[in-house]
C-alpha cells in the first residue's frame, strides 16, 4: 500500500462521523475545526504538497478520489478541504523562498485563494504594493496565507499584467460575508487589504510558468495550471450525486435515475483516463497537446453537469421512503457549487467547439 492509499484509508475511517454531522454543518454554517485537524492527521493536506516539506506529491486521481469520497460524506467539508488542499499545488510553483516562508516553520500551514483579479499591484523598490478586496475566499478563516489575484497597474493607470500575490494573514482582514444557499460550511468570506495597501516582495508574486521553469519541476507540477483546480471544483458535485444515488435501489436500465447513475459513473472513468494521460504526457517530457487539454476540460465540466442532473433527477423522482432532508440539502449544495467557474459548461463547450472547427482559441486553458 502506497502513501496515497494510506491517506484514503485514514480518511475513509473518518467518513461515517463526518456524514453523521453534515446536517449540523449546514445548520451551523461551519465545519468543526476538529474535522480539519483529523484530516491533517490523516495526511489529506499533504497529498499535493512538495516532498521537501513532507508532502506526498500524489497522483491527481488519488487526491481527487479522496476529495470525492469526503464530499459524499459532507459536501461542505469536501469543498472546504479540497480547495485548501489544492492550493498547495499552486504554492509549489512559487519561488523556494515563498514556500519556505509558508511551510518552513509550519508544514501544516494552509493557503486560501481568490483568482478573480480584483486586487491592484503597483511597482515599488524590491517588489509591489498590493491593495484590494477579494470575494468568496473559501476557507479564509482556516488559512494562514492568501493567494490573491491582482492586475499590475502601470504609472499611467493601464493594466500591464495579471499576477497572483502571496500575503500572510497579518496583511489582510476578513469580513464575514458568506451566506450561500448551499455549501453553508465553507466560510467563503471576503479578504480585504485596505487603504494604501501592503508591500509584497517580488518573490511572493507569480504569473504563468515559463517553459524553462517547467523543465525543473517534478511531473505533478508540470500539469496545465487549471487542471487540478477545475477538477477539484467537480468532486463535491460528484460526491453529492453519489451520496444521493446510494440511497436509491437499482432499477431498470432505462429508468431516469439509473441513466443518471450511469452518467456519473461514466464521468468518473473519463476523468481517471484523462488524468492518467495528462500525467503520462508530463512524465514523458513532451507535455499535453491542445487536444488532450481540451478533452480533459470538456469531460470535467460535463462531469459537473451530469452530477447536477443526477441530483435533480432523484429530487424529481424520489423513491418510497427517501430521505427528503438529505435531498434538499444536497440540492442546495450543488446549486451553489455549479456557480463556480470550474463548472461553467457553456463557456467550456464553446471553446471546445471553436477549437474543433479550427477557429482561433485564446482561452484554451479555461
CSV table of C-alpha atoms in Angstrom, one decimal:
chain,number,residue,atom,x,y,z
A,1,UNK,CA,0.0,0.0,0.0
A,2,UNK,CA,1.5,3.4,-1.0
A,3,UNK,CA,1.2,6.6,1.0
A,4,UNK,CA,-1.8,7.9,-1.0
A,5,UNK,CA,-3.7,4.7,-0.3
A,6,UNK,CA,-2.9,5.0,3.4
A,7,UNK,CA,-4.4,8.5,3.3
A,8,UNK,CA,-7.5,7.2,1.6
A,9,UNK,CA,-7.9,4.5,4.2
A,10,UNK,CA,-7.4,7.0,7.0
A,11,UNK,CA,-10.0,9.4,5.6
A,12,UNK,CA,-12.5,6.6,5.0
A,13,UNK,CA,-12.3,5.9,8.7
A,14,UNK,CA,-13.5,9.4,9.3
A,15,UNK,CA,-16.3,9.5,6.8
A,16,UNK,CA,-19.1,7.9,9.0
A,17,UNK,CA,-18.8,10.6,11.6
A,18,UNK,CA,-18.4,13.4,9.0
A,19,UNK,CA,-21.6,12.1,7.3
A,20,UNK,CA,-23.5,12.0,10.6
A,21,UNK,CA,-22.7,15.7,11.3
A,22,UNK,CA,-23.3,17.0,7.8
A,23,UNK,CA,-26.7,18.4,8.7
A,24,UNK,CA,-25.1,20.2,11.7
A,25,UNK,CA,-22.5,21.8,9.4
A,26,UNK,CA,-25.4,23.1,7.2
A,27,UNK,CA,-27.3,24.5,10.2
A,28,UNK,CA,-24.3,26.0,12.0
A,29,UNK,CA,-22.6,27.3,8.8
A,30,UNK,CA,-19.2,26.0,9.7
A,31,UNK,CA,-17.1,22.8,9.6
A,32,UNK,CA,-15.9,21.7,13.0
A,33,UNK,CA,-12.2,22.6,13.4
A,34,UNK,CA,-11.7,19.1,14.8
A,35,UNK,CA,-12.6,17.6,11.5
A,36,UNK,CA,-9.9,19.7,9.7
A,37,UNK,CA,-7.5,18.6,12.4
A,38,UNK,CA,-8.4,15.0,11.8
A,39,UNK,CA,-7.9,15.5,8.1
A,40,UNK,CA,-4.4,16.9,8.8
A,41,UNK,CA,-3.6,13.8,10.9
A,42,UNK,CA,-4.8,11.6,8.1
A,43,UNK,CA,-2.4,13.2,5.8
A,44,UNK,CA,-5.0,14.6,3.4
A,45,UNK,CA,-3.5,18.1,3.2
A,46,UNK,CA,-0.1,16.7,2.3
A,47,UNK,CA,-1.3,15.0,-0.9
A,48,UNK,CA,-0.3,17.8,-3.3
A,49,UNK,CA,2.4,19.3,-1.0
A,50,UNK,CA,6.1,19.1,-2.2
A,51,UNK,CA,8.1,16.3,-0.8
A,52,UNK,CA,10.7,18.6,0.8
A,53,UNK,CA,8.1,19.7,3.3
A,54,UNK,CA,6.9,16.2,4.0
A,55,UNK,CA,4.3,16.1,1.2
A,56,UNK,CA,3.3,13.1,-0.9
A,57,UNK,CA,3.3,14.7,-4.3
A,58,UNK,CA,0.5,12.2,-5.0
A,59,UNK,CA,-1.0,11.5,-8.4
A,60,UNK,CA,-4.0,13.7,-9.2
A,61,UNK,CA,-6.5,10.9,-9.3
A,62,UNK,CA,-5.6,9.8,-5.8
A,63,UNK,CA,-6.2,13.3,-4.4
A,64,UNK,CA,-9.4,13.7,-6.3
A,65,UNK,CA,-10.7,10.2,-5.2
A,66,UNK,CA,-10.2,11.2,-1.6
A,67,UNK,CA,-11.9,14.5,-2.2
A,68,UNK,CA,-14.9,12.9,-3.9
A,69,UNK,CA,-15.4,10.5,-1.1
A,70,UNK,CA,-15.1,13.2,1.5
A,71,UNK,CA,-17.6,15.3,-0.4
A,72,UNK,CA,-20.0,12.4,-0.5
A,73,UNK,CA,-20.0,12.4,3.3
A,74,UNK,CA,-20.4,16.2,3.5
A,75,UNK,CA,-20.3,18.5,0.5
A,76,UNK,CA,-19.3,21.5,2.6
A,77,UNK,CA,-16.4,19.6,4.2
A,78,UNK,CA,-15.3,18.3,0.8
A,79,UNK,CA,-15.4,21.7,-0.8
A,80,UNK,CA,-13.6,23.4,2.0
A,81,UNK,CA,-10.9,20.8,2.5
A,82,UNK,CA,-10.5,20.3,-1.3
A,83,UNK,CA,-9.8,23.9,-2.1
A,84,UNK,CA,-7.5,24.4,0.9
A,85,UNK,CA,-5.6,21.3,-0.2
A,86,UNK,CA,-5.3,22.0,-3.9
A,87,UNK,CA,-3.7,25.4,-3.2
A,88,UNK,CA,-0.6,23.5,-2.1
A,89,UNK,CA,-0.1,22.6,-5.7
A,90,UNK,CA,0.0,26.2,-6.8
A,91,UNK,CA,2.3,27.3,-3.9
A,92,UNK,CA,4.7,24.6,-5.1
A,93,UNK,CA,5.2,26.7,-8.3
A,94,UNK,CA,6.4,29.7,-6.3
A,95,UNK,CA,9.9,30.7,-5.6
A,96,UNK,CA,11.5,28.5,-2.9
A,97,UNK,CA,11.7,31.5,-0.6
A,98,UNK,CA,8.0,31.9,-0.6
A,99,UNK,CA,7.4,28.2,0.1
A,100,UNK,CA,9.9,28.3,2.9
A,101,UNK,CA,8.0,31.3,4.5
A,102,UNK,CA,4.7,29.4,4.4
A,103,UNK,CA,5.8,25.8,5.3
A,104,UNK,CA,9.3,26.2,6.8
A,105,UNK,CA,8.1,26.9,10.3
A,106,UNK,CA,4.7,25.2,10.0
A,107,UNK,CA,4.3,22.3,7.4
A,108,UNK,CA,0.6,22.3,8.2
A,109,UNK,CA,0.0,25.9,7.2
A,110,UNK,CA,-3.0,26.2,4.8
A,111,UNK,CA,-3.4,28.7,2.0
A,112,UNK,CA,-6.7,30.2,0.7
A,113,UNK,CA,-7.1,31.7,-2.8
A,114,UNK,CA,-9.1,34.1,-4.9
A,115,UNK,CA,-8.2,34.2,-8.6
A,116,UNK,CA,-10.6,36.9,-9.6
A,117,UNK,CA,-8.2,39.8,-10.4
A,118,UNK,CA,-10.0,42.3,-8.1
A,119,UNK,CA,-6.7,43.5,-6.5
A,120,UNK,CA,-4.3,46.1,-7.6
A,121,UNK,CA,-0.5,45.8,-7.7
A,122,UNK,CA,1.9,48.8,-8.2
A,123,UNK,CA,5.6,48.5,-8.6
A,124,UNK,CA,7.9,49.7,-5.8
A,125,UNK,CA,11.5,49.1,-5.0
A,126,UNK,CA,12.1,45.3,-4.4
A,127,UNK,CA,8.5,44.3,-5.3
A,128,UNK,CA,5.0,45.6,-5.3
A,129,UNK,CA,2.3,47.3,-3.3
A,130,UNK,CA,-1.0,45.4,-3.1
A,131,UNK,CA,-4.5,46.6,-2.3
A,132,UNK,CA,-8.0,45.4,-2.9
A,133,UNK,CA,-10.9,43.2,-1.9
A,134,UNK,CA,-11.3,39.5,-2.8
A,135,UNK,CA,-14.7,37.8,-2.6
A,136,UNK,CA,-15.7,34.3,-1.8
A,137,UNK,CA,-12.3,33.1,-0.4
A,138,UNK,CA,-13.1,29.5,0.6
A,139,UNK,CA,-11.5,28.6,3.9
A,140,UNK,CA,-10.1,32.1,4.5
A,141,UNK,CA,-10.7,31.7,8.3
A,142,UNK,CA,-8.7,28.4,8.4
A,143,UNK,CA,-5.8,29.7,6.3
A,144,UNK,CA,-2.6,31.4,7.3
A,145,UNK,CA,-1.9,32.9,3.9
A,146,UNK,CA,-3.8,34.1,0.9
A,147,UNK,CA,-3.1,33.8,-2.8
A,148,UNK,CA,-4.7,37.0,-4.1
A,149,UNK,CA,-5.0,37.7,-7.8
A,150,UNK,CA,-4.4,41.3,-9.0
A,151,UNK,CA,-3.8,43.4,-12.0
A,152,UNK,CA,-0.3,45.0,-12.2
A,153,UNK,CA,-1.0,48.7,-12.9
A,154,UNK,CA,1.4,50.9,-14.8
A,155,UNK,CA,2.1,54.5,-13.6
A,156,UNK,CA,-0.4,55.8,-16.3
A,157,UNK,CA,-3.1,53.6,-14.8
A,158,UNK,CA,-3.1,50.9,-17.6
A,159,UNK,CA,-3.1,47.2,-16.8
A,160,UNK,CA,0.3,45.6,-17.6
A,161,UNK,CA,-0.1,42.0,-16.4
A,162,UNK,CA,-2.1,39.5,-14.3
A,163,UNK,CA,-0.3,38.3,-11.2
A,164,UNK,CA,-1.0,36.4,-8.0
A,165,UNK,CA,0.4,37.7,-4.8
A,166,UNK,CA,1.1,35.6,-1.7
A,167,UNK,CA,0.3,37.5,1.5
A,168,UNK,CA,0.3,36.5,5.2
A,169,UNK,CA,-2.8,36.6,7.5
A,170,UNK,CA,-1.4,39.8,9.2
A,171,UNK,CA,-1.7,41.7,5.9
A,172,UNK,CA,-5.4,41.4,5.3
A,173,UNK,CA,-8.7,41.5,7.3
A,174,UNK,CA,-11.6,39.0,6.9
A,175,UNK,CA,-15.1,40.3,6.5
A,176,UNK,CA,-17.8,37.6,7.2
A,177,UNK,CA,-20.0,37.7,4.1
A,178,UNK,CA,-20.7,34.1,3.2
A,179,UNK,CA,-24.4,33.3,3.2
A,180,UNK,CA,-24.7,30.8,0.3
A,181,UNK,CA,-27.9,28.8,-0.5
A,182,UNK,CA,-25.8,25.7,-0.1
A,183,UNK,CA,-22.3,24.7,0.9
A,184,UNK,CA,-23.1,26.6,4.1
A,185,UNK,CA,-20.0,25.5,6.0
A,186,UNK,CA,-17.2,26.6,3.5
A,187,UNK,CA,-16.6,30.0,5.1
A,188,UNK,CA,-16.1,31.8,1.8
A,189,UNK,CA,-15.8,35.2,3.3
A,190,UNK,CA,-14.1,38.3,1.8
A,191,UNK,CA,-10.5,39.3,2.3
A,192,UNK,CA,-9.5,43.0,2.3
A,193,UNK,CA,-6.2,44.8,2.1
A,194,UNK,CA,-7.4,48.4,2.8
A,195,UNK,CA,-6.1,51.9,2.2
A,196,UNK,CA,-2.5,52.3,0.9
A,197,UNK,CA,-2.0,48.5,0.8
A,198,UNK,CA,0.8,46.3,1.8
A,199,UNK,CA,4.3,45.6,0.4
A,200,UNK,CA,4.8,42.3,-1.3
A,201,UNK,CA,8.4,41.2,-2.2
A,202,UNK,CA,8.8,40.2,-5.9
A,203,UNK,CA,9.5,36.5,-5.0
A,204,UNK,CA,6.0,36.3,-3.4
A,205,UNK,CA,4.3,37.0,-6.8
A,206,UNK,CA,3.6,34.6,-9.6
A,207,UNK,CA,2.5,34.7,-13.2
A,208,UNK,CA,2.4,31.7,-15.5
A,209,UNK,CA,5.1,29.1,-15.5
A,210,UNK,CA,7.7,29.5,-18.2
A,211,UNK,CA,8.9,26.6,-20.4
A,212,UNK,CA,12.3,26.8,-18.7
A,213,UNK,CA,10.8,26.6,-15.2
A,214,UNK,CA,8.6,23.7,-16.2
A,215,UNK,CA,11.6,21.6,-17.0
A,216,UNK,CA,12.9,21.9,-13.4
A,217,UNK,CA,9.6,20.8,-11.7
A,218,UNK,CA,8.5,17.3,-10.7
A,219,UNK,CA,5.9,15.9,-13.1
A,220,UNK,CA,2.9,16.7,-10.8
A,221,UNK,CA,3.7,20.4,-11.0
A,222,UNK,CA,4.1,20.3,-14.8
A,223,UNK,CA,0.4,19.7,-15.3
A,224,UNK,CA,-1.5,22.6,-17.1
A,225,UNK,CA,-2.2,25.1,-14.4
A,226,UNK,CA,-6.1,24.9,-14.3
A,227,UNK,CA,-6.2,21.1,-14.3
A,228,UNK,CA,-6.3,20.3,-10.6
A,229,UNK,CA,-8.4,23.4,-9.8
A,230,UNK,CA,-11.2,22.7,-12.3
A,231,UNK,CA,-11.3,19.0,-11.2
A,232,UNK,CA,-11.4,20.0,-7.5
A,233,UNK,CA,-14.5,22.0,-8.3
A,234,UNK,CA,-16.2,19.0,-9.8
A,235,UNK,CA,-15.5,16.5,-6.9
A,236,UNK,CA,-18.1,17.9,-4.5
A,237,UNK,CA,-20.7,17.7,-7.2
A,238,UNK,CA,-19.9,14.1,-7.9
A,239,UNK,CA,-19.7,13.3,-4.2
A,240,UNK,CA,-23.2,14.8,-3.7
A,241,UNK,CA,-24.6,12.9,-6.6
A,242,UNK,CA,-23.1,9.6,-5.4
A,243,UNK,CA,-24.4,10.2,-1.8
A,244,UNK,CA,-27.9,10.7,-3.1
A,245,UNK,CA,-27.8,7.9,-5.6
A,246,UNK,CA,-26.6,5.5,-2.9
A,247,UNK,CA,-30.0,5.8,-1.2
A,248,UNK,CA,-31.9,4.7,-4.4
A,249,UNK,CA,-32.2,0.9,-5.1
A,250,UNK,CA,-31.1,-0.2,-8.5
A,251,UNK,CA,-33.9,-0.1,-11.1
A,252,UNK,CA,-34.4,-0.8,-14.8
A,253,UNK,CA,-31.6,0.2,-17.2
A,254,UNK,CA,-33.7,2.9,-18.9
A,255,UNK,CA,-35.1,4.3,-15.6
A,256,UNK,CA,-34.1,8.1,-15.4
A,257,UNK,CA,-32.3,7.6,-12.1
A,258,UNK,CA,-30.3,4.6,-13.5
A,259,UNK,CA,-29.4,6.6,-16.6
A,260,UNK,CA,-28.2,9.4,-14.3
A,261,UNK,CA,-26.2,6.9,-12.2
A,262,UNK,CA,-24.6,5.6,-15.4
A,263,UNK,CA,-23.7,9.2,-16.4
A,264,UNK,CA,-21.9,9.9,-13.1
A,265,UNK,CA,-20.0,6.6,-13.3
A,266,UNK,CA,-19.0,7.3,-16.9
A,267,UNK,CA,-17.6,10.7,-15.9
A,268,UNK,CA,-15.6,9.1,-13.2
A,269,UNK,CA,-14.0,6.8,-15.7
A,270,UNK,CA,-13.4,9.6,-18.2
A,271,UNK,CA,-11.7,11.8,-15.6
A,272,UNK,CA,-9.5,8.9,-14.5
A,273,UNK,CA,-8.4,8.2,-18.1
A,274,UNK,CA,-7.7,11.9,-18.8
A,275,UNK,CA,-5.7,12.4,-15.7
A,276,UNK,CA,-3.6,9.3,-16.5
A,277,UNK,CA,-3.0,10.6,-20.0
A,278,UNK,CA,-2.0,14.0,-18.6
A,279,UNK,CA,0.4,12.6,-16.2
A,280,UNK,CA,1.9,10.3,-18.8
A,281,UNK,CA,2.4,13.3,-21.1
A,282,UNK,CA,4.3,15.3,-18.5
A,283,UNK,CA,6.3,12.3,-17.2
A,284,UNK,CA,7.4,11.6,-20.8
A,285,UNK,CA,8.7,15.2,-21.0
A,286,UNK,CA,6.5,16.1,-24.0
A,287,UNK,CA,3.6,17.7,-22.2
A,288,UNK,CA,0.0,17.6,-23.2
A,289,UNK,CA,-1.2,18.9,-26.6
A,290,UNK,CA,-4.2,21.1,-27.1
A,291,UNK,CA,-6.5,18.1,-27.9
A,292,UNK,CA,-5.7,16.4,-24.5
A,293,UNK,CA,-6.1,19.7,-22.5
A,294,UNK,CA,-9.5,20.4,-24.1
A,295,UNK,CA,-10.7,16.8,-23.8
A,296,UNK,CA,-9.8,16.8,-20.2
A,297,UNK,CA,-11.6,20.1,-19.5
A,298,UNK,CA,-14.6,19.1,-21.6
A,299,UNK,CA,-15.0,15.8,-19.7
A,300,UNK,CA,-14.5,17.5,-16.4
A,301,UNK,CA,-17.2,20.2,-17.0
A,302,UNK,CA,-19.6,17.7,-18.4
A,303,UNK,CA,-19.0,15.6,-15.3
A,304,UNK,CA,-20.2,18.6,-13.2
A,305,UNK,CA,-23.3,18.9,-15.4
A,306,UNK,CA,-24.1,15.1,-15.1
A,307,UNK,CA,-23.7,15.2,-11.4
A,308,UNK,CA,-26.1,18.2,-11.1
A,309,UNK,CA,-28.6,16.5,-13.4
A,310,UNK,CA,-28.3,13.3,-11.3
A,311,UNK,CA,-29.2,15.1,-8.1
A,312,UNK,CA,-32.1,16.9,-9.8
A,313,UNK,CA,-33.4,13.6,-11.3
A,314,UNK,CA,-33.5,12.0,-7.9
A,315,UNK,CA,-35.2,15.0,-6.3
A,316,UNK,CA,-37.9,14.9,-9.0
A,317,UNK,CA,-38.3,11.1,-8.9
A,318,UNK,CA,-37.9,10.2,-5.2
A,319,UNK,CA,-38.3,6.5,-4.3
A,320,UNK,CA,-40.5,5.5,-1.4
A,321,UNK,CA,-39.1,6.3,2.0
A,322,UNK,CA,-36.5,8.6,0.5
A,323,UNK,CA,-34.5,11.0,2.9
A,324,UNK,CA,-36.1,14.3,1.8
A,325,UNK,CA,-34.0,16.4,4.2
A,326,UNK,CA,-30.8,14.9,2.7
A,327,UNK,CA,-32.1,15.5,-0.8
A,328,UNK,CA,-33.0,19.1,0.0
A,329,UNK,CA,-29.6,19.8,1.4
A,330,UNK,CA,-27.6,18.3,-1.4
A,331,UNK,CA,-29.8,20.0,-4.0
A,332,UNK,CA,-28.9,23.4,-2.4
A,333,UNK,CA,-25.2,22.3,-2.3
A,334,UNK,CA,-25.0,21.5,-6.0
A,335,UNK,CA,-26.9,24.6,-7.0
A,336,UNK,CA,-24.3,26.7,-5.2
A,337,UNK,CA,-21.3,24.7,-6.4
A,338,UNK,CA,-22.4,24.9,-10.0
A,339,UNK,CA,-21.8,28.7,-10.0
A,340,UNK,CA,-18.1,28.3,-9.7
A,341,UNK,CA,-16.1,28.9,-12.9
A,342,UNK,CA,-14.9,25.3,-12.8
A,343,UNK,CA,-18.4,24.2,-13.8
A,344,UNK,CA,-19.2,26.8,-16.5
A,345,UNK,CA,-20.3,24.2,-19.1
A,346,UNK,CA,-21.4,26.8,-21.7
A,347,UNK,CA,-18.1,28.6,-21.7
A,348,UNK,CA,-16.0,25.5,-21.9
A,349,UNK,CA,-18.0,23.8,-24.6
A,350,UNK,CA,-17.9,27.0,-26.6
A,351,UNK,CA,-14.1,26.9,-26.5
A,352,UNK,CA,-14.1,23.1,-27.4
A,353,UNK,CA,-16.4,23.8,-30.3
A,354,UNK,CA,-14.3,26.7,-31.7
A,355,UNK,CA,-11.2,24.6,-31.4
A,356,UNK,CA,-12.9,21.6,-33.2
A,357,UNK,CA,-13.8,23.8,-36.1
A,358,UNK,CA,-10.2,25.2,-36.4
A,359,UNK,CA,-11.2,28.6,-35.1
A,360,UNK,CA,-8.8,30.8,-33.0
A,361,UNK,CA,-9.0,29.9,-29.4
A,362,UNK,CA,-7.3,32.4,-27.0
A,363,UNK,CA,-8.8,31.0,-23.8
A,364,UNK,CA,-7.5,27.4,-24.4
A,365,UNK,CA,-6.8,26.5,-20.8
A,366,UNK,CA,-10.0,27.8,-19.3
